[in-house]
Coordinates of C-alpha atoms in Angstrom, one line a residue:
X120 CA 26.2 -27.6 28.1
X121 CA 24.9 -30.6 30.6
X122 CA 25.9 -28.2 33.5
X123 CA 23.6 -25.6 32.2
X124 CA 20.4 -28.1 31.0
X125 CA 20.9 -29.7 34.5
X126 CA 20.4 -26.3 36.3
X127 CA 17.2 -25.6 34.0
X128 CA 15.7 -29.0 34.9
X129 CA 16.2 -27.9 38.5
X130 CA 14.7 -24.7 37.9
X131 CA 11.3 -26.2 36.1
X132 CA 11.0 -28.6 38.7
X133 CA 11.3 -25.7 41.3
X134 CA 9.3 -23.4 39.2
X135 CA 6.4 -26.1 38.1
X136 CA 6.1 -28.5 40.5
X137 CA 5.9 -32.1 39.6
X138 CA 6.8 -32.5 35.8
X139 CA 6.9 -35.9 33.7
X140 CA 9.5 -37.0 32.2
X141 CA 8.2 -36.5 28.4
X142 CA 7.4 -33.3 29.8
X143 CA 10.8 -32.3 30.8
X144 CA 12.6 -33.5 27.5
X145 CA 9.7 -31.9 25.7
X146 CA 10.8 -28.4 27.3
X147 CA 14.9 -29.2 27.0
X148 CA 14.6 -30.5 24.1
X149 CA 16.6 -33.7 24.7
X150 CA 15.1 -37.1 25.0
X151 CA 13.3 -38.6 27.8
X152 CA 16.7 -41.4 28.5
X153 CA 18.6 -38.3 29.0
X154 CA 16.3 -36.6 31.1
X155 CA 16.2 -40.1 33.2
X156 CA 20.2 -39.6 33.5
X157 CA 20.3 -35.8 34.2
X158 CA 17.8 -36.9 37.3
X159 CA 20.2 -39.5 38.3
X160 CA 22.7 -36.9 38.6
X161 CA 20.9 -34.2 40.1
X162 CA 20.3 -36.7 42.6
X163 CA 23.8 -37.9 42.7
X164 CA 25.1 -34.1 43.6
X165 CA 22.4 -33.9 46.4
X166 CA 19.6 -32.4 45.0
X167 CA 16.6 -34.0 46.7
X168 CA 14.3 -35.4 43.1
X169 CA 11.5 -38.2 44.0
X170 CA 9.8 -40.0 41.4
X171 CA 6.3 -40.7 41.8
X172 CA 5.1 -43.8 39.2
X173 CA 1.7 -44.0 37.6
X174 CA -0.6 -42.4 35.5
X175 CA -0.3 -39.2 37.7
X176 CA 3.4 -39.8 38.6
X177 CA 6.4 -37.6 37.9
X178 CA 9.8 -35.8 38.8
X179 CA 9.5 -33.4 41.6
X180 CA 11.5 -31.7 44.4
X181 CA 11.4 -32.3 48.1
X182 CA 8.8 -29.9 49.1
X183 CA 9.9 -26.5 50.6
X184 CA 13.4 -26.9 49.0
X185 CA 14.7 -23.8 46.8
X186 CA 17.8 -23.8 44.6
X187 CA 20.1 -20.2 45.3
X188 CA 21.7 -20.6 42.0
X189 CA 19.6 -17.6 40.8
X190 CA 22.6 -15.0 39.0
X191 CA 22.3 -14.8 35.8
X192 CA 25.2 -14.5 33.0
X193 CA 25.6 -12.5 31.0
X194 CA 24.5 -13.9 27.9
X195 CA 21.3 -14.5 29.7
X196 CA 20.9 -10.8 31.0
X197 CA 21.1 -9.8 27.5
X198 CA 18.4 -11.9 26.4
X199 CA 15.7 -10.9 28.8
X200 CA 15.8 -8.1 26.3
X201 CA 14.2 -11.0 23.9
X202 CA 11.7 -12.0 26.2
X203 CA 8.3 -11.3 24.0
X204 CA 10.3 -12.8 20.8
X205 CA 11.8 -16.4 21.3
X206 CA 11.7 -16.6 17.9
X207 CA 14.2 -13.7 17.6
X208 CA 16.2 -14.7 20.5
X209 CA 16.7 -18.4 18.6
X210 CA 17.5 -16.9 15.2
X211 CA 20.4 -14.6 17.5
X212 CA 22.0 -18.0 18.9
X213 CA 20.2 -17.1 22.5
X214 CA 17.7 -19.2 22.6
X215 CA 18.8 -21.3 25.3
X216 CA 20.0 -18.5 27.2
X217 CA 16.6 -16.6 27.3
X218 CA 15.1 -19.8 28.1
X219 CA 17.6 -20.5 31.1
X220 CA 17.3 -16.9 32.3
X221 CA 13.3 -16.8 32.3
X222 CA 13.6 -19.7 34.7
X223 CA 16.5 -18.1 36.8
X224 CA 14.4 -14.7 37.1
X225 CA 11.2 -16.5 37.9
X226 CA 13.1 -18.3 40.5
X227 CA 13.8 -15.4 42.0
X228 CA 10.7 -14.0 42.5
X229 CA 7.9 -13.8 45.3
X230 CA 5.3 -15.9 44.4
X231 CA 2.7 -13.6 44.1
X232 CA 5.2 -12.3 41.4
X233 CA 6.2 -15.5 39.9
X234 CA 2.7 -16.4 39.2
X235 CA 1.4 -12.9 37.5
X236 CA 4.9 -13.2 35.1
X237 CA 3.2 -16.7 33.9
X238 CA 0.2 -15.5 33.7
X239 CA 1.6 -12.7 30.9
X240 CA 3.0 -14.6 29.2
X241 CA 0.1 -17.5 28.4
X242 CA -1.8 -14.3 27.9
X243 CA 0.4 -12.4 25.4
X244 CA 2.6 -13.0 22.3
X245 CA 4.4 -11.0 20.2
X246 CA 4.3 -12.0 16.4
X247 CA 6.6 -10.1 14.5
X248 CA 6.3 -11.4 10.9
X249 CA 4.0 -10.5 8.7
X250 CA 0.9 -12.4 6.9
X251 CA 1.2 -14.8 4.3
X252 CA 4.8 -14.8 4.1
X253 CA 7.8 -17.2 4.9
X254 CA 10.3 -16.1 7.2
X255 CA 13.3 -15.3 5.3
X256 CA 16.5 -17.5 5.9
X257 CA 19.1 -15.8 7.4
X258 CA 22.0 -18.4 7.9
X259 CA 24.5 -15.9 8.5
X260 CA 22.2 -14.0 11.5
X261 CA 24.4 -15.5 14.1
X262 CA 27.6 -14.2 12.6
X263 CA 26.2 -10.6 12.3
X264 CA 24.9 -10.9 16.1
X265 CA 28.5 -11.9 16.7
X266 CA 30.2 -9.1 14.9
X267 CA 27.8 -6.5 16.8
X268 CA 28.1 -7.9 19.8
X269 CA 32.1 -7.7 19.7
X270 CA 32.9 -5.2 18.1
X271 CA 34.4 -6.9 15.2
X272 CA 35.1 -6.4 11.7
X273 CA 32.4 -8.4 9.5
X274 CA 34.2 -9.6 5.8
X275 CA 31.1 -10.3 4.2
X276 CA 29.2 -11.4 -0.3
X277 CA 26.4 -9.4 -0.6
X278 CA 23.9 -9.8 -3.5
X279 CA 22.3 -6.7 -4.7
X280 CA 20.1 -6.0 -7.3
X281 CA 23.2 -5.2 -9.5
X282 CA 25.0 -8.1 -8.8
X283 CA 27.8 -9.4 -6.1
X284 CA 30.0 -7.4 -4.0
X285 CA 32.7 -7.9 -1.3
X286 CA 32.7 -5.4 1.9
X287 CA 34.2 -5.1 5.5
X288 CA 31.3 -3.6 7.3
X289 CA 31.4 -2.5 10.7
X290 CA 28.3 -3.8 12.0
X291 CA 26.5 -1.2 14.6
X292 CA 23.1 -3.1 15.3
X293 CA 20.7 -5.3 13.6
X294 CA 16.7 -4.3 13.5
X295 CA 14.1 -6.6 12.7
X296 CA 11.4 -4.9 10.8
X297 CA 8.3 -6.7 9.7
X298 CA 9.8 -10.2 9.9
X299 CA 12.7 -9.0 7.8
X300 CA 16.5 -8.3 9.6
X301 CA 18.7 -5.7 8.5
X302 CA 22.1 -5.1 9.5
X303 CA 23.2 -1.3 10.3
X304 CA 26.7 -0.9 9.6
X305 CA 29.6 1.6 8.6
X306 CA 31.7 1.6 5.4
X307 CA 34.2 3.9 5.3
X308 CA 32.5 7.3 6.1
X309 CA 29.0 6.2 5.5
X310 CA 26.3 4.3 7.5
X311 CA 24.2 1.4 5.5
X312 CA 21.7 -0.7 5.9
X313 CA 22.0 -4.1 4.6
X314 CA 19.4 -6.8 4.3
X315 CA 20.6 -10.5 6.2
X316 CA 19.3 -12.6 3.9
X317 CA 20.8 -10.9 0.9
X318 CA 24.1 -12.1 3.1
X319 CA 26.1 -14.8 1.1
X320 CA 28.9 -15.3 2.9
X321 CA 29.9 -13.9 6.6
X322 CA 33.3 -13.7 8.2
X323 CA 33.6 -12.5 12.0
X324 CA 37.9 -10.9 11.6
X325 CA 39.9 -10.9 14.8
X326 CA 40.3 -6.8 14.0
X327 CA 38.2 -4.7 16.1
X328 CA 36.7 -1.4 15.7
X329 CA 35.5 1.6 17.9
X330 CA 31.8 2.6 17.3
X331 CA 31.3 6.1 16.0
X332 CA 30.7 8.5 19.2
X333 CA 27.3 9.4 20.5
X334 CA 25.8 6.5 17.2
X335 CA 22.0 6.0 17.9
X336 CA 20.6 3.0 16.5
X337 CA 17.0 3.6 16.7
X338 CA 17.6 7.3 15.8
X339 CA 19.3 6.3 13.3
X340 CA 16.9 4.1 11.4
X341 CA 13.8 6.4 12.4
X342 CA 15.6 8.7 10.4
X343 CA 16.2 6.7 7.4
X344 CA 12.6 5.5 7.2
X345 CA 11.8 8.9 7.0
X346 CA 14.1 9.2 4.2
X347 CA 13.3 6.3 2.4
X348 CA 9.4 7.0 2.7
X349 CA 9.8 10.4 1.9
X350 CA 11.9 9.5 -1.2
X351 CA 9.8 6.7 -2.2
X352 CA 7.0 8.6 -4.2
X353 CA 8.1 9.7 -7.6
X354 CA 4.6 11.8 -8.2
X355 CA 1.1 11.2 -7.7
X356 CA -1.9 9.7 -9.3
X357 CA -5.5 10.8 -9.8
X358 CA -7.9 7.7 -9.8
X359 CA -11.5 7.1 -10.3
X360 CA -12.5 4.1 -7.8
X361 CA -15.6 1.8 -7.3
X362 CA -16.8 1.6 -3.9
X363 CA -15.2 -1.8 -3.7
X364 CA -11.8 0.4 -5.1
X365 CA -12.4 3.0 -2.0
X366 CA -12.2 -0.4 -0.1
X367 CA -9.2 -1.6 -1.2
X368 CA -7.1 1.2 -1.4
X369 CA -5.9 1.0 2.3
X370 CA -5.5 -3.0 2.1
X371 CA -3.1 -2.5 -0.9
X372 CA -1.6 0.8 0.2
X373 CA -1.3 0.8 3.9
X374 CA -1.3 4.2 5.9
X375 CA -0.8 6.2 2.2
X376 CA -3.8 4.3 1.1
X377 CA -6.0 4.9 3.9
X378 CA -4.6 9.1 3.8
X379 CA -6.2 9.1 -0.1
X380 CA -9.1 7.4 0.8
X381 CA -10.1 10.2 3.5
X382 CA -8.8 13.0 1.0
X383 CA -11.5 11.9 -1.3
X384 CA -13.9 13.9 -2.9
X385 CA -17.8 12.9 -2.6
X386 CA -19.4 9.8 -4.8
X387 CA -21.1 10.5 -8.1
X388 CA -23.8 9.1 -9.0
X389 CA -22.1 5.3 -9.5
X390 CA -21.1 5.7 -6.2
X391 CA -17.5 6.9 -7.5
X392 CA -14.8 8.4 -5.7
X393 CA -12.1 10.7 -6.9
X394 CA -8.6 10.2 -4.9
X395 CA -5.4 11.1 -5.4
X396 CA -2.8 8.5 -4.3
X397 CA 0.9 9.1 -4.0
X398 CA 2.8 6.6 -6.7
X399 CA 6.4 5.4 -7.1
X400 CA 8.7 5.9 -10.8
X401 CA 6.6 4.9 -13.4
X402 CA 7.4 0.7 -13.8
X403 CA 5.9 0.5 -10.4
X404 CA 2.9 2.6 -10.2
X405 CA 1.9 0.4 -13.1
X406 CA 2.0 -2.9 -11.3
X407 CA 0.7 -0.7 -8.1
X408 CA -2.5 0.1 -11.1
X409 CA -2.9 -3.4 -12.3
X410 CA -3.4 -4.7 -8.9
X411 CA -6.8 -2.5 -8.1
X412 CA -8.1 -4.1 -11.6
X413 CA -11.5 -2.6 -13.1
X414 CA -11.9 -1.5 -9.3
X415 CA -9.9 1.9 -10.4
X416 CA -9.8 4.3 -13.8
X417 CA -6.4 5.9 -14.0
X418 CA -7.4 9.8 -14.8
X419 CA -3.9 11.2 -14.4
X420 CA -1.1 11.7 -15.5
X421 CA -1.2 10.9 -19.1
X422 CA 2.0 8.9 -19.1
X423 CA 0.5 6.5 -16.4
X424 CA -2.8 6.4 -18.1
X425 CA -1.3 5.5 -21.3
X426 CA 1.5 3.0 -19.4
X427 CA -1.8 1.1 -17.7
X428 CA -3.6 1.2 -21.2
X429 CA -0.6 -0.3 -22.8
X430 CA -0.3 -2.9 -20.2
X431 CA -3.9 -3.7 -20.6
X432 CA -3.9 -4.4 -24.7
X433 CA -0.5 -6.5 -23.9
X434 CA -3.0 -8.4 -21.0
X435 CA -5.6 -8.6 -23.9
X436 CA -3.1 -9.5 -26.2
X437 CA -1.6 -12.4 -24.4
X438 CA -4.9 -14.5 -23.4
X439 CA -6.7 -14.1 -26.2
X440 CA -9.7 -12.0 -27.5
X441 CA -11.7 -10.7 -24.6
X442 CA -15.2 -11.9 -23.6
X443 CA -17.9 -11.5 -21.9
X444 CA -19.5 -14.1 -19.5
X445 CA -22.8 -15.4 -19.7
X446 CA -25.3 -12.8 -18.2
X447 CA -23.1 -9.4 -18.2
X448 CA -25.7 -7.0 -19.3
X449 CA -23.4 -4.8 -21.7
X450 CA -22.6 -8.6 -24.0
X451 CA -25.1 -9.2 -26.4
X452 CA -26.4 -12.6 -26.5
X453 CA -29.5 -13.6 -28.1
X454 CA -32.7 -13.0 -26.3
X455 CA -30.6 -10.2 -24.3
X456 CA -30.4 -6.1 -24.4
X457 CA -28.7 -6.3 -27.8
X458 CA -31.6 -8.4 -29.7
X459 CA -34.2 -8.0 -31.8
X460 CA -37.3 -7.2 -29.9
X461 CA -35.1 -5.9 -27.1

């Protein structure tokens, strides 16, 4: 471990220039004593460091000297596949390495070269989560990235909506969609996907498998998207929407949203639009209803009209008789449309 952070504060002090020493802990992630005693040994070994003191002072390298210590391991070749996601590479156990190797490769490079890299990346960075939403834990991440990497037999408590169970998986390759990791594995004759953070317990087993020939992993999961989008829908519904509905549609529905919207049939005279939107089983397409409010009418089909109504008493039910607030022009209040004199 000190062998490697050594050779990574030679490489930012050959990549950078003159650094501080807050600066260097700061990018090690060690504290600034340490960094003092990492210098001591650089130093020690014949690396030519000078400290300058002062307010502008610093750690820097004998100008004109380069380090040769430029190959990279192995680990750290497989991380530059991690490059645009240091977030990913840390939750994988490579963080280090990626960090190591970015300094290594840049190291390596003609100038001209080394300076355009940095220059990508202040200028671009790859967010993969989505909005509003924690990342999920996944303590048991490192252990899956261990199994795929090796080959090996994963022993592993998963909870699924139906309750615990126990399986050997034979992990093929993990995908991180939308924030969220899955592991892509093989049980007995069949290929799965299972969600990390539903991951209880992990066990990495000395046994090792062989990989089914000619497996694809982003094949593969293109093709079980497909699948699961495909399968998704249980029917579809015919809604009457405000303009503020025709809005809305593609912010709660995404890409099948945005396909209904431009499917629409022209405004009446309200400014309504008829759409027909593609739903899930019944349970769902309710909540799905519920969530566009008095934005959207439910025309069709008479089950989900009739769920949404239900829903809607139960709603009315629960808080209370419904009223109207002060200055809605269908409430009658005295002086207003329904009065005397009105």
């Amino acid at each position: 471990m000190r062998a490697n952070r050594l050779l990574s504060l030679l490489l930012l002090l050959q990549n950078r220039g003159r650094m501080t020493a807050s600066e260097l802990a700061a990018e090690l992630e060690v504290s600034v004593r340490t960094v003092y005693r990492d210098v001591e040994a650089l130093s020690a070994s014949g690396v030519p460091v000078y400290a300058d003191r002062g307010p502008a002072g610093g750690f820097s390298l004998l100008d004109g000297y380069r380090t040769r210590l430029t190959g990279l391991t192995g680990d750290e070749a497989d991380s530059l596949f991690l490059a645009g996601m240091p977030g990913t590479a840390a939750e994988l156990g490579l963080g280090a390495d990626l960090t190591t190797a970015q300094l290594k490769l840049r190291a390596a490079l003609p100038a001209e070269l080394g300076e355009r890299s940095r220059r990508i990346q202040e200028r671009f960075h790859l967010d993969a989560p989505g909005w509003f939403r924690d990342a999920e834990p996944v303590p048991h991440l490192a252990a899956a990235a261990e199994a795929v990497w090796e080959r090996r037999v994963l022993r592993v408590r998963y909870r699924r909506w139906r309750g615990e169970v126990r399986r050997e998986l034979w992990p093929l390759g993990l995908v991180l969609k939308a924030g969220i990791w899955y592991l892509v594995a093989q049980v007995q004759d069949s290929v799965r996907s299972y969600r990390v953070s539903r991951i209880l317990t992990a066990e990495v087993l000395e046994e090792v498998f062989e990989r089914p020939a000619g497996f694809d992993l982003a094949a593969h999961w293109a093709e079980s998207s497909r699948r699961l989008e495909s399968s998704r829908f249980a029917g579809e519904a015919e809604l009457l929407l405000s303009e503020r509905g025709v809005k809305l549609l593609p912010m709660q529905f995404g890409a099948v949203g945005a396909r209904a919207v431009a499917a629409a049939g022209p405004p009446d005279d309200r400014g309504r639009r008829r759409v027909v939107l593609p739903v899930e089983p019944l349970p769902v397409a309710v909540h799905d209803m519920l969530r566009l409010g008095t934005d959207a009418e439910v025309l069709g089909p008479p089950e989900l009209r009739s769920a949404v109504a239900r829903a809607v008493a139960e709603l009315a039910r629960r808080y209370g008789t419904p009223y109207a607030t002060p200055g809605d022009p269908d409430h009658d209040t005295p002086g207003g449309p329904g009065a005397d004199g009105a």
